[in-house]
mmCIF file of C-alpha atoms and ligand atoms in Angstrom:
data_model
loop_
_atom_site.group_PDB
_atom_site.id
_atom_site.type_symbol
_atom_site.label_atom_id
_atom_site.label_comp_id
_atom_site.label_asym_id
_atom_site.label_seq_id
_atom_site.Cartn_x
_atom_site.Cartn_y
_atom_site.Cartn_z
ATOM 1 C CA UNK A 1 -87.581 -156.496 -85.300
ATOM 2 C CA UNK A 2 -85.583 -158.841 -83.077
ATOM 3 C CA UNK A 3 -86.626 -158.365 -79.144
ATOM 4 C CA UNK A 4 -86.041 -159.853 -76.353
ATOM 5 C CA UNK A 5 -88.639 -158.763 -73.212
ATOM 6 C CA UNK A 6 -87.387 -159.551 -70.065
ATOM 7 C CA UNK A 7 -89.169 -158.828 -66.312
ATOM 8 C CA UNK A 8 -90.192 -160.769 -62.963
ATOM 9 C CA UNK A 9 -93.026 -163.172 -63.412
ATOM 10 C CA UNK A 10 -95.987 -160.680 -63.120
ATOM 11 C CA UNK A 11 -94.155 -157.620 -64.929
ATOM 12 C CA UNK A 12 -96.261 -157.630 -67.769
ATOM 13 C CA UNK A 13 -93.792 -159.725 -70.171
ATOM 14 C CA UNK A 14 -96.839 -161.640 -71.654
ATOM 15 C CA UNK A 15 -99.484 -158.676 -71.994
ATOM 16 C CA UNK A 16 -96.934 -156.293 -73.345
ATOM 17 C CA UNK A 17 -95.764 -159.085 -75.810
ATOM 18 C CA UNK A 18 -99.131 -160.152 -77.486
ATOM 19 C CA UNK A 19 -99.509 -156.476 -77.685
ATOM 20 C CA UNK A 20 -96.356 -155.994 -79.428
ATOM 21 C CA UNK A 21 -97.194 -158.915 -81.728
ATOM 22 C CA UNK A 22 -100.317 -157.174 -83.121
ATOM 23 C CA UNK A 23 -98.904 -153.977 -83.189
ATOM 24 C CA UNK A 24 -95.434 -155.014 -85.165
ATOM 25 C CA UNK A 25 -96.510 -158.149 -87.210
ATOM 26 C CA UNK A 26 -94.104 -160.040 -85.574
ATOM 27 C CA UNK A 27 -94.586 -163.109 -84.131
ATOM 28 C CA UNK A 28 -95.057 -163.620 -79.734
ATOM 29 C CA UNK A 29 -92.604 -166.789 -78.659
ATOM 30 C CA UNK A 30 -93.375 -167.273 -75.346
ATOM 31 C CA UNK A 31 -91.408 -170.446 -73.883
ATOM 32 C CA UNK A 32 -94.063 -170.582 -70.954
ATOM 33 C CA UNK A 33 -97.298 -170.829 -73.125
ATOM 34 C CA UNK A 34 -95.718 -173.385 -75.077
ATOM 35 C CA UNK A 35 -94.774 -175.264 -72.382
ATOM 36 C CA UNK A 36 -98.276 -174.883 -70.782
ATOM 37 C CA UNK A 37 -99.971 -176.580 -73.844
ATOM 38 C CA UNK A 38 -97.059 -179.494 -74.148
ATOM 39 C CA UNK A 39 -98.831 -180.039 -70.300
ATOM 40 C CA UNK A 40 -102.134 -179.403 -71.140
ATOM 41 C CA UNK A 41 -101.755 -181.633 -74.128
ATOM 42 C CA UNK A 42 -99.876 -184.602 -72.451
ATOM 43 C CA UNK A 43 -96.803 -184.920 -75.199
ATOM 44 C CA UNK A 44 -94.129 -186.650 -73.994
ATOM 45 C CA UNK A 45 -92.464 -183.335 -73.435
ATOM 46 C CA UNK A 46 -95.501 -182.140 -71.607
ATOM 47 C CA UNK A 47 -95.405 -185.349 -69.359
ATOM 48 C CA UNK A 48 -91.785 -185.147 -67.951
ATOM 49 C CA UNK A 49 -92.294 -181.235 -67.267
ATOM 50 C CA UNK A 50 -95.194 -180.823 -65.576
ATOM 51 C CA UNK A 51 -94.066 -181.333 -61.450
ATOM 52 C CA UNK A 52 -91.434 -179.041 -62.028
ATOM 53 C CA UNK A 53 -93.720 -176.244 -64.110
ATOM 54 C CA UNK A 54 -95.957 -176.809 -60.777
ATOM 55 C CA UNK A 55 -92.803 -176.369 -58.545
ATOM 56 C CA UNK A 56 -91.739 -173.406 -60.050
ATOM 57 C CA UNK A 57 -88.705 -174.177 -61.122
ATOM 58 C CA UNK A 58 -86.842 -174.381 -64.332
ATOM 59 C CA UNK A 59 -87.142 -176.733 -67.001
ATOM 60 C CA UNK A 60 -83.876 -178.406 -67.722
ATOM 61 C CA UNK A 61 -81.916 -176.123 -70.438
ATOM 62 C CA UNK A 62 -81.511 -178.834 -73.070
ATOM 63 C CA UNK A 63 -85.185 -179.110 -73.146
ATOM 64 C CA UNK A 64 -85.861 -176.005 -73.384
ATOM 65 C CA UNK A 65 -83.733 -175.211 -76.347
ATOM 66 C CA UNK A 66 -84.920 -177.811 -78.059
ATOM 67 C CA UNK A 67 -88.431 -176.689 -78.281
ATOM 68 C CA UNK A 68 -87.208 -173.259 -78.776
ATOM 69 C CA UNK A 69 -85.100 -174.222 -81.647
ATOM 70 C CA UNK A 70 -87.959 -175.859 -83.329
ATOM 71 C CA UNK A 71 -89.890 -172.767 -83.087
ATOM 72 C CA UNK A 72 -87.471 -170.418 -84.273
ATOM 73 C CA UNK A 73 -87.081 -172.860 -87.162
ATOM 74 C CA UNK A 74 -90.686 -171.648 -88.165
ATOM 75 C CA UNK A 75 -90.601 -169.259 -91.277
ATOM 76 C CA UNK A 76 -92.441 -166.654 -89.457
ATOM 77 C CA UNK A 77 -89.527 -165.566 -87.005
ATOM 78 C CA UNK A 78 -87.985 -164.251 -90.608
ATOM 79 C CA UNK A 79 -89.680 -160.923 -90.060
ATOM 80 C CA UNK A 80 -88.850 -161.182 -86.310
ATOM 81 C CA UNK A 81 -90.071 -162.373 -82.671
ATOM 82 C CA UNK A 82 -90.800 -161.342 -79.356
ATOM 83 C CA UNK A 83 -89.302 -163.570 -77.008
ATOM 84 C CA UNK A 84 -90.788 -163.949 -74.009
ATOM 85 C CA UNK A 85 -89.886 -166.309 -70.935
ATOM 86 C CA UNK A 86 -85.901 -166.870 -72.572
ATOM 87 C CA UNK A 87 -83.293 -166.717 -71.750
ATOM 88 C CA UNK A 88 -83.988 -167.497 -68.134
ATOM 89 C CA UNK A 89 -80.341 -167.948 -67.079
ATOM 90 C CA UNK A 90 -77.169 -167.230 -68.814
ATOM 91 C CA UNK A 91 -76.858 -170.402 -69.931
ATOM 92 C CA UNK A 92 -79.910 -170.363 -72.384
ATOM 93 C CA UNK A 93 -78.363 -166.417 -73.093
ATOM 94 C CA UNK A 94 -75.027 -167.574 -74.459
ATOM 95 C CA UNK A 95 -77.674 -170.714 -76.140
ATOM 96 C CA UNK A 96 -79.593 -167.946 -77.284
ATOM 97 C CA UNK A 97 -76.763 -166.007 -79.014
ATOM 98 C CA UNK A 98 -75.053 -169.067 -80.395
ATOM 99 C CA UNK A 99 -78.897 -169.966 -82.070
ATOM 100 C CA UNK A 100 -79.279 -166.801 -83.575
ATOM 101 C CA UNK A 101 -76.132 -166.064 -84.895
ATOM 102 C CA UNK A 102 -76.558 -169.375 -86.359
ATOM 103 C CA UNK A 103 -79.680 -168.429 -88.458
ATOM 104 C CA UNK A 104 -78.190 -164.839 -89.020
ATOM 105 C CA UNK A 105 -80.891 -163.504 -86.679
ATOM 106 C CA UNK A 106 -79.049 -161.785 -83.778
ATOM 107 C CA UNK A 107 -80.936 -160.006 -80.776
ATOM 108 C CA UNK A 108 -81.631 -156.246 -81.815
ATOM 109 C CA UNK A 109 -83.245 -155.298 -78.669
ATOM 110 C CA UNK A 110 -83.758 -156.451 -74.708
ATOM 111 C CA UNK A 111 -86.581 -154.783 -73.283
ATOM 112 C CA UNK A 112 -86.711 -155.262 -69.086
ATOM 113 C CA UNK A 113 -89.925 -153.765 -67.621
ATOM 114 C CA UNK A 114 -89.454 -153.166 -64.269
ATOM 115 C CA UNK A 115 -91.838 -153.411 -61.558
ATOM 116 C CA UNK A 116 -91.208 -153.462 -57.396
ATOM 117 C CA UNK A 117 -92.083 -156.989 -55.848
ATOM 118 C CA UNK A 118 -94.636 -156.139 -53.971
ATOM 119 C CA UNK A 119 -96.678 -155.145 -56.890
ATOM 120 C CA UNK A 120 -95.788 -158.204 -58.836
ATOM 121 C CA UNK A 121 -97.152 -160.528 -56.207
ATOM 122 C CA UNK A 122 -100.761 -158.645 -56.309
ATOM 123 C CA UNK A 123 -101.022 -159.264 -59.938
ATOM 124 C CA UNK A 124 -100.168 -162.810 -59.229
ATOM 125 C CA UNK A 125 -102.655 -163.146 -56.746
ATOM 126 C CA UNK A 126 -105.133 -161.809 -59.386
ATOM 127 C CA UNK A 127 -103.846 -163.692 -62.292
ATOM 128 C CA UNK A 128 -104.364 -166.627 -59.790
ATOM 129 C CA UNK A 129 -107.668 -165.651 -59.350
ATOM 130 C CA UNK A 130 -108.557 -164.919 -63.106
ATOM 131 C CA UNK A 131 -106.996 -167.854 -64.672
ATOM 132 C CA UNK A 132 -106.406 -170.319 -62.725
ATOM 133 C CA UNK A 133 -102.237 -171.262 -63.326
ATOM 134 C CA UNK A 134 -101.407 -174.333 -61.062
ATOM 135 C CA UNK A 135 -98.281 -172.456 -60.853
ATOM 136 C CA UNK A 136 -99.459 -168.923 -59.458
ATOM 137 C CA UNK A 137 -99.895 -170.096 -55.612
ATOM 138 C CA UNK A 138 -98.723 -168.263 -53.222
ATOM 139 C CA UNK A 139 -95.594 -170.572 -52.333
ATOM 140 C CA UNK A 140 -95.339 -171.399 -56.257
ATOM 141 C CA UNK A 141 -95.014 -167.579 -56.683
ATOM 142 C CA UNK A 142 -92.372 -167.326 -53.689
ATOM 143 C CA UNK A 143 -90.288 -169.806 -55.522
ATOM 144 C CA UNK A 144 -90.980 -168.250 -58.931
ATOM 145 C CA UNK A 145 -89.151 -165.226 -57.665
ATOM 146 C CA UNK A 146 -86.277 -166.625 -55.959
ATOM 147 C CA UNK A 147 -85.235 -168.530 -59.211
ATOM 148 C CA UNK A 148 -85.888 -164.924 -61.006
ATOM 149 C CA UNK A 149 -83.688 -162.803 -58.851
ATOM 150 C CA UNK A 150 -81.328 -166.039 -58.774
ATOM 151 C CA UNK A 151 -81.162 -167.135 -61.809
ATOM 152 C CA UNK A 152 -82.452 -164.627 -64.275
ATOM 153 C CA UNK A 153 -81.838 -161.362 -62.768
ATOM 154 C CA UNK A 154 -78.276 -162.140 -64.430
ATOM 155 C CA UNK A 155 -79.285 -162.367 -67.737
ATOM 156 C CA UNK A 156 -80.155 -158.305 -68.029
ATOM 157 C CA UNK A 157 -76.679 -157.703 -66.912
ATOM 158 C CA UNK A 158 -75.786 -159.945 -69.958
ATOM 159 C CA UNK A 159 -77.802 -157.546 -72.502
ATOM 160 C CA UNK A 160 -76.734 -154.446 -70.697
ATOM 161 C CA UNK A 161 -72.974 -155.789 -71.328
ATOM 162 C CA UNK A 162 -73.591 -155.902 -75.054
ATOM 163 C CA UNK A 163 -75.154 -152.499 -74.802
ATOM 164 C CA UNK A 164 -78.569 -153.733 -75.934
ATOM 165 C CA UNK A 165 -80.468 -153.128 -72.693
ATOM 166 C CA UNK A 166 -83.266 -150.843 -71.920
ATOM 167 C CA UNK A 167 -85.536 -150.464 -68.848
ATOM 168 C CA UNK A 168 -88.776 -149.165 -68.625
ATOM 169 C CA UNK A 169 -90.935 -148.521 -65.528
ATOM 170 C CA UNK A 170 -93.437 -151.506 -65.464
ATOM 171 C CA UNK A 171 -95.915 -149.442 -63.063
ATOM 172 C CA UNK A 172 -98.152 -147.873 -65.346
ATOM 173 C CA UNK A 173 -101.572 -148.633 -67.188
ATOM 174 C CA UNK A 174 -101.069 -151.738 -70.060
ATOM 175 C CA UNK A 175 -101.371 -148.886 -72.612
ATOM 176 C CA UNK A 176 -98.204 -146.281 -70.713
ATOM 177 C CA UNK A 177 -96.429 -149.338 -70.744
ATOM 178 C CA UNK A 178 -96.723 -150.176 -73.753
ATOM 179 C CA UNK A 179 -96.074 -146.553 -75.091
ATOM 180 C CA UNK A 180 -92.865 -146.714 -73.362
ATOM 181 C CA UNK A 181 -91.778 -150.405 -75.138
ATOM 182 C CA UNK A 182 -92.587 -148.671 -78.355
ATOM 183 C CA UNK A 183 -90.957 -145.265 -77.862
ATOM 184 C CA UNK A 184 -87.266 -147.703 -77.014
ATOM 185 C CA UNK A 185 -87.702 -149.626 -80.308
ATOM 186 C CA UNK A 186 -88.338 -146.557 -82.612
ATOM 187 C CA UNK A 187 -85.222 -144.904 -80.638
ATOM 188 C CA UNK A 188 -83.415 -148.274 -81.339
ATOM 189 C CA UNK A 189 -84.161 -148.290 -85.328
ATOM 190 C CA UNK A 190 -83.497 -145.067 -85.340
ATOM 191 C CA UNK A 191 -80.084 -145.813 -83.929
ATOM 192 C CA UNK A 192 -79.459 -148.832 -85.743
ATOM 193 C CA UNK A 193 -79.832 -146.807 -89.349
ATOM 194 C CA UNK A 194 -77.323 -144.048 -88.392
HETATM 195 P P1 AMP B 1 -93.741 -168.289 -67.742
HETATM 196 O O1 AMP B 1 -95.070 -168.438 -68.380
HETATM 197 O O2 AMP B 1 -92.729 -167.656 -68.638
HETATM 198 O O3 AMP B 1 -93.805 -167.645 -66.380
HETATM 199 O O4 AMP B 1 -93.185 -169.784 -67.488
HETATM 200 C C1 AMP B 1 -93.888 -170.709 -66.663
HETATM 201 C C2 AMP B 1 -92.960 -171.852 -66.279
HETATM 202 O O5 AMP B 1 -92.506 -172.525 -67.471
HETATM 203 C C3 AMP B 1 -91.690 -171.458 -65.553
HETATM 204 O O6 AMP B 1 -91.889 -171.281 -64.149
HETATM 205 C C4 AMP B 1 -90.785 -172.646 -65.872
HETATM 206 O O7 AMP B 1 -91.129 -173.789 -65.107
HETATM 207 C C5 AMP B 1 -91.165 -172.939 -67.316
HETATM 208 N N1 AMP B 1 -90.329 -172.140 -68.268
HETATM 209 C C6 AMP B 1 -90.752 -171.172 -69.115
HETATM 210 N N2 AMP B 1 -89.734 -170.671 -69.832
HETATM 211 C C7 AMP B 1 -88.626 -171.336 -69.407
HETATM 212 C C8 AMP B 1 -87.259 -171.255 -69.746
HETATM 213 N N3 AMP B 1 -86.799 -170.381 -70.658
HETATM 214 N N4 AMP B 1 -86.400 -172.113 -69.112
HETATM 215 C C9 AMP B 1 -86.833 -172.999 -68.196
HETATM 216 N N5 AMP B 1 -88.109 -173.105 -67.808
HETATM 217 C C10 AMP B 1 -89.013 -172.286 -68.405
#
């Protein structure tokens, strides 16, 4: 299965994906984690992005699709992925679709989980607290948002346009959530085989 998660920073993209990954055998591509360890690890790559990971703002597209080109290469994404953290704008979307036609892989699914702002920042707060991101402070997070609803907030539009969009309500326990993410794709398959 194909899938594409989208949702504001703190929606519950990441925890609902590595969930996902264990419960479908498919592989969790999160552009964010593997930017994180390209930092963490001081690669080249990790070198020239790490003020603007810390600003909150986006790294440049061609960047971006290069690393997630080489990991799409990977023979794992054969049985499918989870993306998580792309497309960020509609640039990387149209990027995105170009990609995967490419490698006869096209998007079967974009999952948004919706959850109000005012909830997202409290998880971020905690997050903060918990692990530590240099990018979850409080003016990193304001930022974080702005270049969501800017930039981002777009890109569901873009999935709903090709009739591939579904919402769920990001509000409830990991495991509701979750429940609801699964309940879309089996509806999905289900629709796909007609
Ligand atoms: P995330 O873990 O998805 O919240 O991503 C953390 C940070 O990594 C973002 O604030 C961006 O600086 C960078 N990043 C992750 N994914 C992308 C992307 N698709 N395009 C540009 N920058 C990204």
């Amino acid at each position: 299965m194909r899938i594409v998660l989208l949702g504001a920073p703190g929606s519950g993209k990441g925890t609902q994906a590595a969930l996902l990954e264990q419960r479908l055998g498919v592989p969790h591509i999160s552009t964010g984690v593997l930017f994180r360890k390209a930092v963490k690890d001081q690669t080249p790559l990790g070198q020239r992005i790490k003020t603007i990971m810390d600003s909150g703002d986006l790294v440049p597209d061609d960047l971006t699709l290069e690393l997630l080109e080489e990991r799409m290469n990977r023979d794992d994404t054969k049985s499918g992925f989870i993306l998580d953290g792309y497309p960020r704008n509609l640039a990387q979307a149209e990027s995105l679709n170009i990609l995967l036609e490419k490698l006869g892989m096209p998007v079967q699914e974009a999952v948004q989980i919706d959850v109000d702002t005012e909830e997202v920042v409290a998880r971020i707060a905690k997050r903060a607290a918990e692990e530590g991101r240099s990018d979850d402070t409080e003016e990193v997070v304001r930022n974080r948002m702005r270049v969501y609803q800017e930039q981002t907030a777009p890109v569901v539009d873009y999935y709903a346009e090709q009739g591939l969009l579904t919402q769920v309500l990001g509000t409830g326990t990991i495991e509701e959530v979750l429940q609801l993410i699964l309940s879309v794709l089996d509806q999905g398959e289900a629709d796909r085989s007609d």
